[in-house]
Coordinates of C-alpha atoms and ligand atoms in Angstrom, one line a residue:
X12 CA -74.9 -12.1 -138.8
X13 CA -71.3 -12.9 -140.8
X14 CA -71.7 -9.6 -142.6
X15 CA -72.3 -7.6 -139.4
X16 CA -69.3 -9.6 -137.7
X17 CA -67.1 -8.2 -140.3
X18 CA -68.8 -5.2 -141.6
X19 CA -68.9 -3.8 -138.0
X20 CA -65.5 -3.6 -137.0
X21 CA -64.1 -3.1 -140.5
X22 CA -66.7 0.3 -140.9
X23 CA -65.0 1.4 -136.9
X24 CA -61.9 1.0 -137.9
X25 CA -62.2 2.9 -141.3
X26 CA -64.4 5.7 -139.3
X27 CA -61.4 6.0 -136.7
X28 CA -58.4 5.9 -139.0
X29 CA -60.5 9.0 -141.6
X30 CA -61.4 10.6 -137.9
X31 CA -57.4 10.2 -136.6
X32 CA -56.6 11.7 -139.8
X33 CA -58.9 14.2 -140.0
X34 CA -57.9 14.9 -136.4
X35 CA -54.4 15.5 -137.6
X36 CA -55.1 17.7 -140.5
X37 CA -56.9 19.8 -138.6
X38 CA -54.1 20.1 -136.2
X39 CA -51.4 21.2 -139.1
X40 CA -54.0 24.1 -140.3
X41 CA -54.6 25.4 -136.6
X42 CA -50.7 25.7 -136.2
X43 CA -50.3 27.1 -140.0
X44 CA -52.9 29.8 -139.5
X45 CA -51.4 30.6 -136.1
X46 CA -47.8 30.7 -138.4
X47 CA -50.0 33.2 -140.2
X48 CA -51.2 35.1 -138.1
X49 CA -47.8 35.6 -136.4
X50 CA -46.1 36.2 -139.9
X51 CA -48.4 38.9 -140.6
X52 CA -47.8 41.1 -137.2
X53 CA -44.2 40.6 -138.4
X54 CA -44.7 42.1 -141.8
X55 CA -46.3 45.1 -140.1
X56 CA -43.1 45.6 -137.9
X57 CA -40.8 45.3 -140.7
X58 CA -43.2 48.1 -142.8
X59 CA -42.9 50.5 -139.6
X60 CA -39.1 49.6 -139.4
X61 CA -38.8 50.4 -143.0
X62 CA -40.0 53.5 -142.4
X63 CA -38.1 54.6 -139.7
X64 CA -34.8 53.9 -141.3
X65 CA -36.0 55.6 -144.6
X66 CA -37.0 59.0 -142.9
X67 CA -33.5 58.3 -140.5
X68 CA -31.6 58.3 -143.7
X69 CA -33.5 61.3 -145.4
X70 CA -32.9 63.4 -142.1
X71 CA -29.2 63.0 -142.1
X72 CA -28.8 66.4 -144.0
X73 CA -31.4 68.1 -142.3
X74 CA -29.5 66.7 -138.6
X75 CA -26.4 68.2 -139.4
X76 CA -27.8 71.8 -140.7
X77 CA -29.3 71.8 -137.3
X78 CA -26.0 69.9 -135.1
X79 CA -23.8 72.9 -136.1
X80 CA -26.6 75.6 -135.0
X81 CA -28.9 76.2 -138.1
X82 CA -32.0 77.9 -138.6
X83 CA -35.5 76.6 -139.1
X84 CA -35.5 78.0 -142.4
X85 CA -31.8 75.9 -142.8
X86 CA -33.3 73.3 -141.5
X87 CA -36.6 73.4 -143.7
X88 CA -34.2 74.0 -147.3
X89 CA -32.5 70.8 -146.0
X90 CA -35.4 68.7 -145.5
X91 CA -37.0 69.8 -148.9
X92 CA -33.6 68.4 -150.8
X93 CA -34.8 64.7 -149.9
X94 CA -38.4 65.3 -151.3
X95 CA -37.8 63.5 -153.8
X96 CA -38.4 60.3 -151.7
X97 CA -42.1 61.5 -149.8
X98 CA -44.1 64.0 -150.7
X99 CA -43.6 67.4 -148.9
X100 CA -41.1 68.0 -146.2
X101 CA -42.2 69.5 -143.0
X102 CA -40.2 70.9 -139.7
X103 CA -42.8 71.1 -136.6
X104 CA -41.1 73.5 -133.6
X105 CA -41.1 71.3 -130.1
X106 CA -44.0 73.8 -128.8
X107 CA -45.9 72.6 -132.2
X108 CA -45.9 68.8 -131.7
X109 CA -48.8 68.6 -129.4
X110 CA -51.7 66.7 -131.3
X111 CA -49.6 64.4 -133.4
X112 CA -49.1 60.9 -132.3
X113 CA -45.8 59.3 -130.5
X114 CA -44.8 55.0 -131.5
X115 CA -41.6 53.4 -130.6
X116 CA -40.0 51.6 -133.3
X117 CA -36.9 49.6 -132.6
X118 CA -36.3 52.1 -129.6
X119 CA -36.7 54.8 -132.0
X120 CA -39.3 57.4 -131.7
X121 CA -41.4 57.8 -134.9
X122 CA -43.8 60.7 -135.1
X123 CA -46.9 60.7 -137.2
X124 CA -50.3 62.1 -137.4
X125 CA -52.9 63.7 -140.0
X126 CA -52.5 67.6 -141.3
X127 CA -54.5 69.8 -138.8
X128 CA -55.6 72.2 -140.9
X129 CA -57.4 69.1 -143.4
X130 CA -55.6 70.3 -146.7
X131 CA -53.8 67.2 -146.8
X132 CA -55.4 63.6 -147.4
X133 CA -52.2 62.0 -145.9
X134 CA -49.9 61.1 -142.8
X135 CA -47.0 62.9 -141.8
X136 CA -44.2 60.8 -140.2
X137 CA -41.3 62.1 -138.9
X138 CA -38.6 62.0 -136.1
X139 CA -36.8 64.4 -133.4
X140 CA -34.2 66.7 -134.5
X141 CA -31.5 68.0 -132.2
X142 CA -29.9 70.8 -131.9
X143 CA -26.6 72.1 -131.3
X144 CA -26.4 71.8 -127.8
X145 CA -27.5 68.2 -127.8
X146 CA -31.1 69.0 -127.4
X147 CA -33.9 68.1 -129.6
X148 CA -35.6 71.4 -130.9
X149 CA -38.5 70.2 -133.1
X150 CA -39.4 67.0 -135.8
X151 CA -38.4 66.8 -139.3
X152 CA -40.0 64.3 -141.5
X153 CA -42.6 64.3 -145.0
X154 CA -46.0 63.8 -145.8
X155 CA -45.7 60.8 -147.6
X156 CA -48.6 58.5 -149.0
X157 CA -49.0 55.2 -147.2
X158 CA -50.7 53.8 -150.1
X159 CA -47.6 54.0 -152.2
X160 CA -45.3 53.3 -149.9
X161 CA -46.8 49.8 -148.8
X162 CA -46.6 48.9 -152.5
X163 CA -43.4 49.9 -153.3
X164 CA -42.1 48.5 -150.3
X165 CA -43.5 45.1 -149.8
X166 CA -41.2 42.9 -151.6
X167 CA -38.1 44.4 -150.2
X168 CA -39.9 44.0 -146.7
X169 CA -41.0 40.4 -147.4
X170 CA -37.8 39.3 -149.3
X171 CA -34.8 41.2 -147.6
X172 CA -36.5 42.8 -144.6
X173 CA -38.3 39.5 -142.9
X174 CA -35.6 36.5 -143.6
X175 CA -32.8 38.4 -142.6
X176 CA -34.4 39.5 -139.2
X177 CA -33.1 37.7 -136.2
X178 CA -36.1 37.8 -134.4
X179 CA -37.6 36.4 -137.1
X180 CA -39.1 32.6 -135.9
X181 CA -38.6 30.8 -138.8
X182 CA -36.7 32.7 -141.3
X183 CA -37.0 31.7 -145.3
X184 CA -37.7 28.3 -145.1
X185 CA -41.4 28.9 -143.9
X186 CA -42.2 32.4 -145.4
X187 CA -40.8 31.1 -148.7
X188 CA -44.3 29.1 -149.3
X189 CA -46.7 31.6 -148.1
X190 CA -48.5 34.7 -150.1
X191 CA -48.5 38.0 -148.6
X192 CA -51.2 41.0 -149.5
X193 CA -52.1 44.3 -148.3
X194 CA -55.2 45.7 -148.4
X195 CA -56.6 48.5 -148.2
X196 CA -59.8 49.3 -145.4
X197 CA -62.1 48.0 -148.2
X198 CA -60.0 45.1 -148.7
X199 CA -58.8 46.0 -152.2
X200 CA -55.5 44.7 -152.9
X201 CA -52.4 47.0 -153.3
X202 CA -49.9 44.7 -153.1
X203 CA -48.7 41.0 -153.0
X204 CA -46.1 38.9 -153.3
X205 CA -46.6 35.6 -154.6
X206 CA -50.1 34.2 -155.2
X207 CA -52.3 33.0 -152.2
X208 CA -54.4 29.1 -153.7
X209 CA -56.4 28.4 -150.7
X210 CA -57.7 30.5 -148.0
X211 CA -58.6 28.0 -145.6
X212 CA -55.5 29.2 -143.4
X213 CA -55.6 32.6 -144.4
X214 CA -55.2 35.1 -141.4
X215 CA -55.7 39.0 -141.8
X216 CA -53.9 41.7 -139.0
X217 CA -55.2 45.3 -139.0
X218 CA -52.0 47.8 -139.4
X219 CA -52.1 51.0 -136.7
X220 CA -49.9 53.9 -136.6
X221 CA -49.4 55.9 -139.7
X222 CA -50.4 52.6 -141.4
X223 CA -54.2 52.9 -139.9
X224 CA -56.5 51.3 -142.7
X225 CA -54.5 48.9 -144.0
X226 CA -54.0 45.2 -143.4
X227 CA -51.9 42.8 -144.0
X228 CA -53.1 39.2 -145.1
X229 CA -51.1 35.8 -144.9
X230 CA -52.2 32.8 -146.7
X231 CA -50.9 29.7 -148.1
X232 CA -49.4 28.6 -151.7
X233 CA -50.0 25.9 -153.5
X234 CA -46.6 24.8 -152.3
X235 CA -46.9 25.3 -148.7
X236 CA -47.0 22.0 -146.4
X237 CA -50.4 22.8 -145.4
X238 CA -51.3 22.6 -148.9
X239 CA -49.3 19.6 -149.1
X240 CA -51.2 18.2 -146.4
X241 CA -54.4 18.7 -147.3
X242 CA -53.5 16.9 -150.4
X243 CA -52.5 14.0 -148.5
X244 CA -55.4 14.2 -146.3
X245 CA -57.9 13.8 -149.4
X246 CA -55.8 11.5 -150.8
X247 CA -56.0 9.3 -147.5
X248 CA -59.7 9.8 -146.8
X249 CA -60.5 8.7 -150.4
X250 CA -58.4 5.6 -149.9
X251 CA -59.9 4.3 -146.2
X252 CA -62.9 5.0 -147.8
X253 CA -62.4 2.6 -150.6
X254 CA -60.5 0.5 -148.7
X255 CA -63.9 0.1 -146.8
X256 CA -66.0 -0.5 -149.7
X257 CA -63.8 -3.5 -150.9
X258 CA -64.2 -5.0 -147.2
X259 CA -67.5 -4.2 -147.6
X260 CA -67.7 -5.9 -150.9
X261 CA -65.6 -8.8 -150.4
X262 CA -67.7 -9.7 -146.8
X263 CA -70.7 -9.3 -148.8
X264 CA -69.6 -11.8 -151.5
X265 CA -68.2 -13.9 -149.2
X266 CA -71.6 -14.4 -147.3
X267 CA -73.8 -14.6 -150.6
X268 CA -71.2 -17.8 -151.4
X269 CA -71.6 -19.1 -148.1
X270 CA -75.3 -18.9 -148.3
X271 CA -75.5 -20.1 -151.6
X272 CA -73.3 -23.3 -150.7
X273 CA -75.4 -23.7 -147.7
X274 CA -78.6 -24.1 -149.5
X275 CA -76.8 -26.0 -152.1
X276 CA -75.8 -28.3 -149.6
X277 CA -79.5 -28.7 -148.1
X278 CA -81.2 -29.0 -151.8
X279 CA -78.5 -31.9 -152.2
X280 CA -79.7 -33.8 -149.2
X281 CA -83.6 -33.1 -149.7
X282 CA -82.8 -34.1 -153.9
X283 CA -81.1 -37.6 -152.6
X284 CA -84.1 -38.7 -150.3
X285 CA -86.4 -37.3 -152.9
X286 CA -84.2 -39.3 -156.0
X287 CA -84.7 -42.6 -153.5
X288 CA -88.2 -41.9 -152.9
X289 CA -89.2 -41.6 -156.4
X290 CA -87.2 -44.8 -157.6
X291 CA -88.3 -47.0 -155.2
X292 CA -92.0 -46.6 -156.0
X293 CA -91.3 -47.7 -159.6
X294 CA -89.4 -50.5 -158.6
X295 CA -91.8 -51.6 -156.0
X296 CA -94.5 -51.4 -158.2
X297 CA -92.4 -53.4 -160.6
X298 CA -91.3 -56.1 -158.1
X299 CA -95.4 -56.1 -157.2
X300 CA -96.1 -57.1 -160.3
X301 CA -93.7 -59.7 -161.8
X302 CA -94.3 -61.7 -158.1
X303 CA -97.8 -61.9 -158.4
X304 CA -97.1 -62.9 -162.4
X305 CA -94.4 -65.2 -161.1
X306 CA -97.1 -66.4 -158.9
X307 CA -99.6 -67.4 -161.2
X308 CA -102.1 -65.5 -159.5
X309 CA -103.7 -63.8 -162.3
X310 CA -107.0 -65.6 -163.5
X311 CA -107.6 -63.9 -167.1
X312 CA -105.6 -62.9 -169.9
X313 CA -106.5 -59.3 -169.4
X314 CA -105.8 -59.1 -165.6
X315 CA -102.0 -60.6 -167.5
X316 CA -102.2 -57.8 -170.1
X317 CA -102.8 -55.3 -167.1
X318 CA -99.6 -56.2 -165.0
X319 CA -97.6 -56.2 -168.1
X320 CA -98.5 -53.4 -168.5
X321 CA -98.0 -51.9 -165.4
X322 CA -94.8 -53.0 -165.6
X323 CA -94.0 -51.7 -168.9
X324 CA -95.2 -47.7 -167.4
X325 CA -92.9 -47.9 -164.6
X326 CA -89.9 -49.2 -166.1
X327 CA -90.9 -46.2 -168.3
X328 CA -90.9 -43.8 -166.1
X329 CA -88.0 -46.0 -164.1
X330 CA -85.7 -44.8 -167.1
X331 CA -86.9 -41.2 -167.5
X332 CA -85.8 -40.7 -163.8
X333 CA -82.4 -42.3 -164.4
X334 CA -82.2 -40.3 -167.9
X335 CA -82.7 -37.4 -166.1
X336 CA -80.1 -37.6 -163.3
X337 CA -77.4 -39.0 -166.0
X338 CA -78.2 -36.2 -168.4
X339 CA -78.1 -33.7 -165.5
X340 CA -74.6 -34.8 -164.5
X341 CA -73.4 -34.7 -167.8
X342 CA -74.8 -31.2 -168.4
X343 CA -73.4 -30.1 -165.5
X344 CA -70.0 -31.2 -166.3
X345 CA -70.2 -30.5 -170.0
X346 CA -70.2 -33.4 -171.3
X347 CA -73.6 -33.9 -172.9
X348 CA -73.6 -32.8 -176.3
X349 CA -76.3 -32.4 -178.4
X350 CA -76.7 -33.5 -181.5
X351 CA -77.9 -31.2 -184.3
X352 CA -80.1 -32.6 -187.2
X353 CA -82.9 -31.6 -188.7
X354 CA -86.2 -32.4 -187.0
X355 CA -89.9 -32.6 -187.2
X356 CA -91.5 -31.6 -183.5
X357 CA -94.3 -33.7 -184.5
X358 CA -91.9 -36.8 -184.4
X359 CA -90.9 -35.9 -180.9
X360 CA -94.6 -35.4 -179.6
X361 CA -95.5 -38.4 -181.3
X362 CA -92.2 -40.4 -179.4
X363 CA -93.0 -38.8 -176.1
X364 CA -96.5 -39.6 -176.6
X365 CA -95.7 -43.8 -177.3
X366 CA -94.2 -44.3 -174.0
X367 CA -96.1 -41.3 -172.0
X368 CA -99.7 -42.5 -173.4
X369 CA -99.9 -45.8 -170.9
X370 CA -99.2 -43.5 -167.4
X371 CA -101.8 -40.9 -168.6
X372 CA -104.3 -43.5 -169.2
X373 CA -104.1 -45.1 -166.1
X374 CA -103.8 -42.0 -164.3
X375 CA -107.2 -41.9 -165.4
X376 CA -106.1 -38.4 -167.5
X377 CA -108.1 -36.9 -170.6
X378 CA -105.5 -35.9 -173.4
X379 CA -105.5 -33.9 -176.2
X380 CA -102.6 -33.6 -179.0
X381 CA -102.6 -31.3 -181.7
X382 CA -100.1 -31.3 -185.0
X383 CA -100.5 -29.0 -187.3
X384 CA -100.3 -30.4 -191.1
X385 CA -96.9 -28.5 -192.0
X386 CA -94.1 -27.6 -189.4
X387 CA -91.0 -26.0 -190.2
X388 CA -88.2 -28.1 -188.7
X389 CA -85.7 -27.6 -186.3
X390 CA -82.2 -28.0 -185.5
X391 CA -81.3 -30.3 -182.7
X392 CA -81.4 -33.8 -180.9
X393 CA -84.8 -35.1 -181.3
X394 CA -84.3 -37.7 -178.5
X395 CA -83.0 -34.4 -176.0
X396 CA -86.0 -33.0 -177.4
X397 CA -88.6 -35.7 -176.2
X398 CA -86.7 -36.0 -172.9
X399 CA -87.3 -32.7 -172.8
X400 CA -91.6 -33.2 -173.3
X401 CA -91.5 -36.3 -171.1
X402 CA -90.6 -34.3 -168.1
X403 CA -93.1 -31.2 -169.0
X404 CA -95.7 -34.0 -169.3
X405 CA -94.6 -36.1 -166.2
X406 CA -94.9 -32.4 -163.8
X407 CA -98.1 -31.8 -165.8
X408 CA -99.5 -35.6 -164.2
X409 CA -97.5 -34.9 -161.1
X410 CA -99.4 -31.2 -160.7
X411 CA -102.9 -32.1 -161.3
X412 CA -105.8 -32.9 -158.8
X413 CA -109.2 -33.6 -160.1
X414 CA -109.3 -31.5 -163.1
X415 CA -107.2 -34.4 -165.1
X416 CA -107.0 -32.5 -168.4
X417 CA -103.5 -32.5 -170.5
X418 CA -102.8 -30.4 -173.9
X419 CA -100.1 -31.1 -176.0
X420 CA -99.8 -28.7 -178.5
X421 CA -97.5 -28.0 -181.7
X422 CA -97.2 -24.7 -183.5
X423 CA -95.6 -22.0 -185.4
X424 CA -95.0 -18.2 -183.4
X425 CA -92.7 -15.1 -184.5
X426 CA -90.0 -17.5 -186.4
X427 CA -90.1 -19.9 -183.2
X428 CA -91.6 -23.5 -183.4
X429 CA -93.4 -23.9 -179.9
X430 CA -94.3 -26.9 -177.8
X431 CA -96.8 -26.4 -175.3
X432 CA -97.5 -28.4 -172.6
X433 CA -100.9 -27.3 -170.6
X434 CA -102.4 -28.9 -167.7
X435 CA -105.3 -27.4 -165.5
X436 CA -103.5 -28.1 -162.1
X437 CA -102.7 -26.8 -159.1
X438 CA -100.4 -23.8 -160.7
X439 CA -97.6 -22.0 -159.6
X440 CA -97.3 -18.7 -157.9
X441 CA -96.1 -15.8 -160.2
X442 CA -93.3 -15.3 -157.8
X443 CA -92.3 -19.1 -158.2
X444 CA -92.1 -19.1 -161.9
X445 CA -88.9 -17.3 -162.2
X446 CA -87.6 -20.3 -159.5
X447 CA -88.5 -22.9 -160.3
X448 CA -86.4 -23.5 -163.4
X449 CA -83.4 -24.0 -160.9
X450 CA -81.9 -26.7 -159.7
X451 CA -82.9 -28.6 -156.8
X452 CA -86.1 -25.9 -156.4
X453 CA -89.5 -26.6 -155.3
X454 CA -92.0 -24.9 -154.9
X455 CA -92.6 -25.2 -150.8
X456 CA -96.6 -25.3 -150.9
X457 CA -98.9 -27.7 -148.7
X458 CA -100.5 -29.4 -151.9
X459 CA -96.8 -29.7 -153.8
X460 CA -95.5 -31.4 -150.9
X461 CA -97.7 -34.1 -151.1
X462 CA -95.9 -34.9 -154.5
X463 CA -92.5 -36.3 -154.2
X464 CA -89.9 -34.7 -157.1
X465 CA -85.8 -34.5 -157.1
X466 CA -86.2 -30.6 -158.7
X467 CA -84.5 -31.3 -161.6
X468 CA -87.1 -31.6 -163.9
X469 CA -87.5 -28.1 -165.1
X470 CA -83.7 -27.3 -164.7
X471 CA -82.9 -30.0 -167.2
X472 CA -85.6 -28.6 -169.6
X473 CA -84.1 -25.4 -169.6
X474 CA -80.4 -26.2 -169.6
X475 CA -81.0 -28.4 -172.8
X476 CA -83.4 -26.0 -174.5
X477 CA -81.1 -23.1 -174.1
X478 CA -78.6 -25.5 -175.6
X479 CA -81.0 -25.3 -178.6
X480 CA -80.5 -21.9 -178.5
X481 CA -84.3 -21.3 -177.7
X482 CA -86.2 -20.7 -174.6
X483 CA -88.8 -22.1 -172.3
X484 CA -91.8 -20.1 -171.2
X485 CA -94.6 -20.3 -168.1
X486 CA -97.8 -19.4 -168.3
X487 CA -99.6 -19.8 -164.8
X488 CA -102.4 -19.5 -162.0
X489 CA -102.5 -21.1 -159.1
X490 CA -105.6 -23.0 -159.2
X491 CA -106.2 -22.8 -162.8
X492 CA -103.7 -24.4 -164.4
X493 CA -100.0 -24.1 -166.2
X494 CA -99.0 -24.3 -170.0
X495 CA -95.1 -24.5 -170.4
X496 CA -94.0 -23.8 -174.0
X497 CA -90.8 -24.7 -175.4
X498 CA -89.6 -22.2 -178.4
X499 CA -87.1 -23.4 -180.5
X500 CA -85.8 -20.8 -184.1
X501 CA -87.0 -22.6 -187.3
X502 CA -84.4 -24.3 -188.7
X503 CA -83.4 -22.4 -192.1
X504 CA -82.4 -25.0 -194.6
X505 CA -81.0 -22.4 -197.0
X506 CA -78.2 -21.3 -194.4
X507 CA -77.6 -25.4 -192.8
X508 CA -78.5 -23.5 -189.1
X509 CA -80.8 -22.9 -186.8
Ligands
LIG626 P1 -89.9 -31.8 -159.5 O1 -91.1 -31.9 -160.2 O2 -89.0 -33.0 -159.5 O3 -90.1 -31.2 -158.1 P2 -89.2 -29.8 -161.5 O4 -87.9 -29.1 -161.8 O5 -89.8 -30.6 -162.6 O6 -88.9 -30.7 -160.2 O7 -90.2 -28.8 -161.0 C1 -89.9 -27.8 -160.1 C2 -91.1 -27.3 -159.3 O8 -92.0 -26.6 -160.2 C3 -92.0 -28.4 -158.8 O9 -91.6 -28.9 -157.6 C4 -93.4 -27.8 -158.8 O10 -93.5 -27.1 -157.6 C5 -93.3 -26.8 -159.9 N1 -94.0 -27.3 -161.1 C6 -93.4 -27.8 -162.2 N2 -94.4 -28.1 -163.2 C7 -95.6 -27.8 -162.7 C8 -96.9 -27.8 -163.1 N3 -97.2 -28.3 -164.4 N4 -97.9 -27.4 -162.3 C9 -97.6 -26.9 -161.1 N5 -96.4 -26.8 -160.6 C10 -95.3 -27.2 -161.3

């Protein structure tokens, strides 16, 4: 519920700022392909405006043979001293001009078309010539090849031709960052100037006219702002996006802790009854006990011997449960240390065993300990050690129904020394065992509950046994049984360590 409160409207929010931003990109390359679009239609004016004032210029000669009353032939030796510029000059008489093809260019009347008899593969372009009384009397122009003139002309059309036009929306600042191509009708480049990076804006216009075939294709540089943009855009995205994931993170932590705390919180209030619970039965037992001794009602020295030692097994256990909440605390804070000296495991069963032996008996149990003749020693705190069995064996009584069976068993595995504790019990479900060896953790089953236990048992068994630098194992079935081994390294007297 917390994570979706802030997961929720931190995911919107990220979703609307990459859509907003998205939204805005998309804008800028609409507009620049529109820019393009509009640039290339320009370059195809400027290419027929070129050409116009080229063949204007070439006729200049050829105008004045024919202003001051020249013949065709005049007229034709004129024409032919500009070849050098097209291809082949040509004079078409006004009664001749029907079939070829009539644009306005700047106001100016360009004419073009293809060769009627087929010989030649390209356009003639040409304009009206007048004669001497003012009247025009045919067209003069070339056949020239579009091809070449396209390439040869594009930079000066692009560069000089484009910026400098006054019609021209824009001017340098935005042509200076785009590329420019023509193609030919199969889209083969034939010229370009500067180098197009990204065709996401690009925009092609078809060229007409004496042109026809080729096209003219605008698309951005690496430099352009669209580019720029698009930069920024990715940039952006990637940056909501892990912007996002942080929030995401952080919430996610942030709950896990809260969680966490929370059930810390209940353990610590279900361990405090359960710590109360399970001193006050010893002391009760205790207080029982020394009254009816107090009392003199006891009729026989063994009924005596009995109390006593009744009182003796709970004080017993009276002291393990205090031992284990100081040692807890002070493991917790760091403050326990263990001590490290050389010791025999049998020793600690045989401890354990001196104070454990009176609760088993009169828990009516059957028990079995078996030493090996030799066991290498280990490193550690002997009296950690047999805290450490007391509380293995104390579960194994707590654990166990009718089958009242206990093993305690000593032996040597893989350059470990192990200390098994087995009981045939109730057993613990394979996806408790993992579990239980936290703190404050029970195992929430009918039959368990019956049993009263502050969960800190196992967790103080582990904490000090990994201080040994070995670890603790569980073999179980529910129903059958649990052995708990302890494995601690062979201490290796050569090297003083463990
Ligand atoms: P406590 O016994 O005080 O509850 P422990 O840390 O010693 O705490 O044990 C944790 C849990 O592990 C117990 O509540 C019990 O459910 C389970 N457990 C421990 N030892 C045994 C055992 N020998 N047989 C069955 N269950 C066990």
């Amino acid at each position: 519920m917390f994570v979706l409160a802030v997961a929720l409207p931190a995911m919107t929010l990220a979703g609307t700022g990459i859509w907003l931003t998205l939204r805005v990109a998309h804008q800028v390359e609409a507009e620049s392909a529109r820019y393009n679009a509009y640039l290339a239609e320009k370059v195809i004016e400027s290419f027929e405006r070129e050409l116009v004032d080229q063949v204007r210029g070439a006729l200049a000669g050829a105008e004045a043979v024919s202003r001051t009353g020249g013949t065709v032939d005049q007229i034709r030796a004129a024409l032919a001293t500009r070849a050098r510029l097209f291809e082949a000059p040509q004079f078409v008489p006004l009664e001749e001009l029907e079939g070829y093809s009539l644009v306005t260019v700047d106001g100016q009347l360009l004419i073009y078309g293809d060769d009627p008899s087929g010989h030649r593969d390209h356009p003639f372009a040409a304009m009206l010539i007048n004669g001497a009384d003012g009247y025009a009397i045919g067209a003069g122009g070339w056949w020239f090849n579009p091809r070449a003139f396209l390439a040869s002309n594009l930079r000066t059309v692009v560069i000089d031709r484009l910026p400098s036009s006054p019609r021209m929306y824009g001017g340098l600042e935005s042509t200076r960052h785009l590329a420019i191509t023509v193609a030919d009708e199969d889209g083969h480049e034939v010229a370009h100037v500067r180098e197009a990076t990204s065709r996401q804006t690009e925009r092609t216009v078809s060229m007409t006219g004496p042109f026809e075939g080729f096209q003219v294709r605008v698309s951005a540089t690496d430099t352009s702002p669209v580019a720029f943009a698009h930069r920024l855009v990715v940039i952006e995205v990637a940056f909501i996006g892990l912007l996002a994931i942080v929030m995401l993170g952080a919430t996610f932590v942030g709950a896990r802790y809260i969680l966490r705390q929370i059930e810390l919180v209940n353990a610590k209030s279900s361990f405090v009854s359960n710590v109360t619970h399970e001193l006050k039965t010893p002391v009760t037992v205790i207080k029982l006990a020394v009254e009816t001794l107090e009392l003199g009602r006891v009729s026989s020295d063994a009924e005596r011997e009995k109390y006593l030692r009744t009182i003796t097994r709970e004080s017993d256990r009276l002291a393990q449960l205090v031992d284990n909440i100081l040692d807890f605390s002070r493991l917790e804070a760091g403050q326990r240390t263990i001590e490290r000296a050389p010791v025999d495991m049998r020793d600690v069963v045989n401890g354990a065993m001196d104070s454990f032996r009176l609760r088993l008996e009169d828990a009516g149990f059957h028990y079995e300990v078996s030493l090996p003749d030799a066991v290498p020693k280990v490193l550690g705190d002997g009296r950690a050690l047999q805290h450490c069995l007391l509380n293995l064996l104390d579960n194994a009584v707590k654990y166990s129904r009718d089958k009242k069976d206990v093993r305690v068993a000593v032996e040597t595995r893989d350059g470990m020394v192990g200390l098994a504790v087995s009981d045939r019990g109730i057993g613990i479900a394979p996806e408790e065992q993992d579990r239980i060896f936290e703190k404050f953790a029970r195992v929430e089953s009918g039959l368990v509950h019956t049993v009263k236990g502050a969960g800190l048992g196992l967790s103080l068994v582990e904490m000090l046994v990994r201080a040994h630098h070995g670890r603790v194992e569980v073999a179980s079935k529910p129903g059958e049984g649990s052995t708990f081994t302890i494995l601690l390294p062979v201490w290796d007297e050569g090297r003083g360590s463990g």
